[in-house]
Coordinates of C-alpha atoms in Angstrom, one line a residue:
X580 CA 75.5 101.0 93.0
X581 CA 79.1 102.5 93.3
X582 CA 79.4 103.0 97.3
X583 CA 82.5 100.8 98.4
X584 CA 80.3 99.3 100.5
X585 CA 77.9 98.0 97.6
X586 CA 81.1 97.1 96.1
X587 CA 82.2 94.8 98.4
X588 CA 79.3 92.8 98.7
X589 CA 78.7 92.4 95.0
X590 CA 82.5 91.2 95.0
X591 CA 81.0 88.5 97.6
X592 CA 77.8 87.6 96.1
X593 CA 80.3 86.6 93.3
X594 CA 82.7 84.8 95.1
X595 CA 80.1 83.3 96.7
X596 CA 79.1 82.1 93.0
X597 CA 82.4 80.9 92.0
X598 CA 82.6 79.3 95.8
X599 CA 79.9 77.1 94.6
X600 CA 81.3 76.2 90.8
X601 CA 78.5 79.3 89.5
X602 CA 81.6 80.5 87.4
X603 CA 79.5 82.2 84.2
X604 CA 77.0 83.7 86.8
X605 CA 80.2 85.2 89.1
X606 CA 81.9 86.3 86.4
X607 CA 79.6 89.3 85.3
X608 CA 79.1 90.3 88.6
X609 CA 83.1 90.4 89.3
X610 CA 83.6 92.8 86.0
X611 CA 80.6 95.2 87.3
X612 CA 82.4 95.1 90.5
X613 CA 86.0 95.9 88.9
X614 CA 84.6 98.1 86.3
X615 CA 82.9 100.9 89.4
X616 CA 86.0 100.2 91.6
X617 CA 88.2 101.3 89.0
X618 CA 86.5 104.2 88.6
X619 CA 85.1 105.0 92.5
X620 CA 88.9 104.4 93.8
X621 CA 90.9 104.5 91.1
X622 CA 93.8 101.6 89.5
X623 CA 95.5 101.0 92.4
X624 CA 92.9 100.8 95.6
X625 CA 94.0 97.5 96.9
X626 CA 90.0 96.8 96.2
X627 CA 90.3 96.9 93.0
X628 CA 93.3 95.3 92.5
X629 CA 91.4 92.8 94.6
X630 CA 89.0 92.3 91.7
X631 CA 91.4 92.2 89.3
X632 CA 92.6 89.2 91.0
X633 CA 89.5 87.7 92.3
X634 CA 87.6 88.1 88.2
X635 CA 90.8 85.6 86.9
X636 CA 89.9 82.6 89.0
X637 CA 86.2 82.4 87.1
X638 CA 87.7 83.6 83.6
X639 CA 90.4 80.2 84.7
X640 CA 87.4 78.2 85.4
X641 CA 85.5 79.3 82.0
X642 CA 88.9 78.2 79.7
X643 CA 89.7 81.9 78.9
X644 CA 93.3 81.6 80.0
X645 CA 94.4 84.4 78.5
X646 CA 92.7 87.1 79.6
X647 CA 93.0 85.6 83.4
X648 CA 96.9 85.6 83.1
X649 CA 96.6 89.2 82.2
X650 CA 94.7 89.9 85.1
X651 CA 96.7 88.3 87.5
X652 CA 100.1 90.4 85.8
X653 CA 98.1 93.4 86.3
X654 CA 97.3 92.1 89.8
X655 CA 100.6 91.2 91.0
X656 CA 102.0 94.4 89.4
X657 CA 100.3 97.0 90.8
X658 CA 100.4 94.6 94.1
X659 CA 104.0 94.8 93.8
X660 CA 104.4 98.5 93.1
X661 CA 102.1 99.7 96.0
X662 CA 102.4 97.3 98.7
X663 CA 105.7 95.5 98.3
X664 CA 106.8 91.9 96.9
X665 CA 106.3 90.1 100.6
X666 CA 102.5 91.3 100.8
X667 CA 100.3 88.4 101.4
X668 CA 98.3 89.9 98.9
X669 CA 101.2 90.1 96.4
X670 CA 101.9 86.7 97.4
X671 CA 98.5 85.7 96.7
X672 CA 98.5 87.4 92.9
X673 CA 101.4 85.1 92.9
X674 CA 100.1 82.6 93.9
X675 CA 97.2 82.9 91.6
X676 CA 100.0 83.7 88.7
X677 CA 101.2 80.2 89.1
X678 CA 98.2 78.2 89.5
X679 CA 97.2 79.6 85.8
X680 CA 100.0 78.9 84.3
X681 CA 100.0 75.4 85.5
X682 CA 96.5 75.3 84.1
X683 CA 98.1 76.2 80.1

């Protein structure tokens, strides 16, 4: 299941999950999603940046603080780097940045 297509709506199933406070059941499905977009298009395909982001908010859910801040760096990073700091979807790595660490 690595068409982007496929991708994309396993990355909504689990949205979906988290949408609806499923946060252990969306997070596998956000990792399988991250894990074959990294590797179908690569680090820095605004997708998988996309799930980079999109896999902290159930990890922030589930108390694993930690590994969500990392995610959201990476996020906003690579966000940073390839689309520019005024990106709404920079902005929303940002965003998501300091909801977490409001959370600690």
């Amino acid at each position: 299941a690595t068409h982007p297509l496929t991708l994309t709506s396993l990355n909504n199933l689990a949205m979906m999950l988290q949408a609806m406070g499923k946060h252990a059941e969306a997070e596998p499905l956000l990792r399988r999603a991250l894990d074959s977009r990294e590797e179908k298009l690569g680090p820095a395909h605004p997708d998988t940046l996309a799930s980079l982001n999109n896999l902290a908010m159930p990890l922030k859910a589930l108390g694993k603080h930690q590994e969500a801040q990392r995610l959201v760096r990476q996020s906003l990073q690579a966000r940073e780097e390839t689309l520019g700091p005024a990106h709404p979807d920079t902005l929303n790595s940002l965003n998501n940045l300091a909801m977490l660490l409001k959370a600690m």
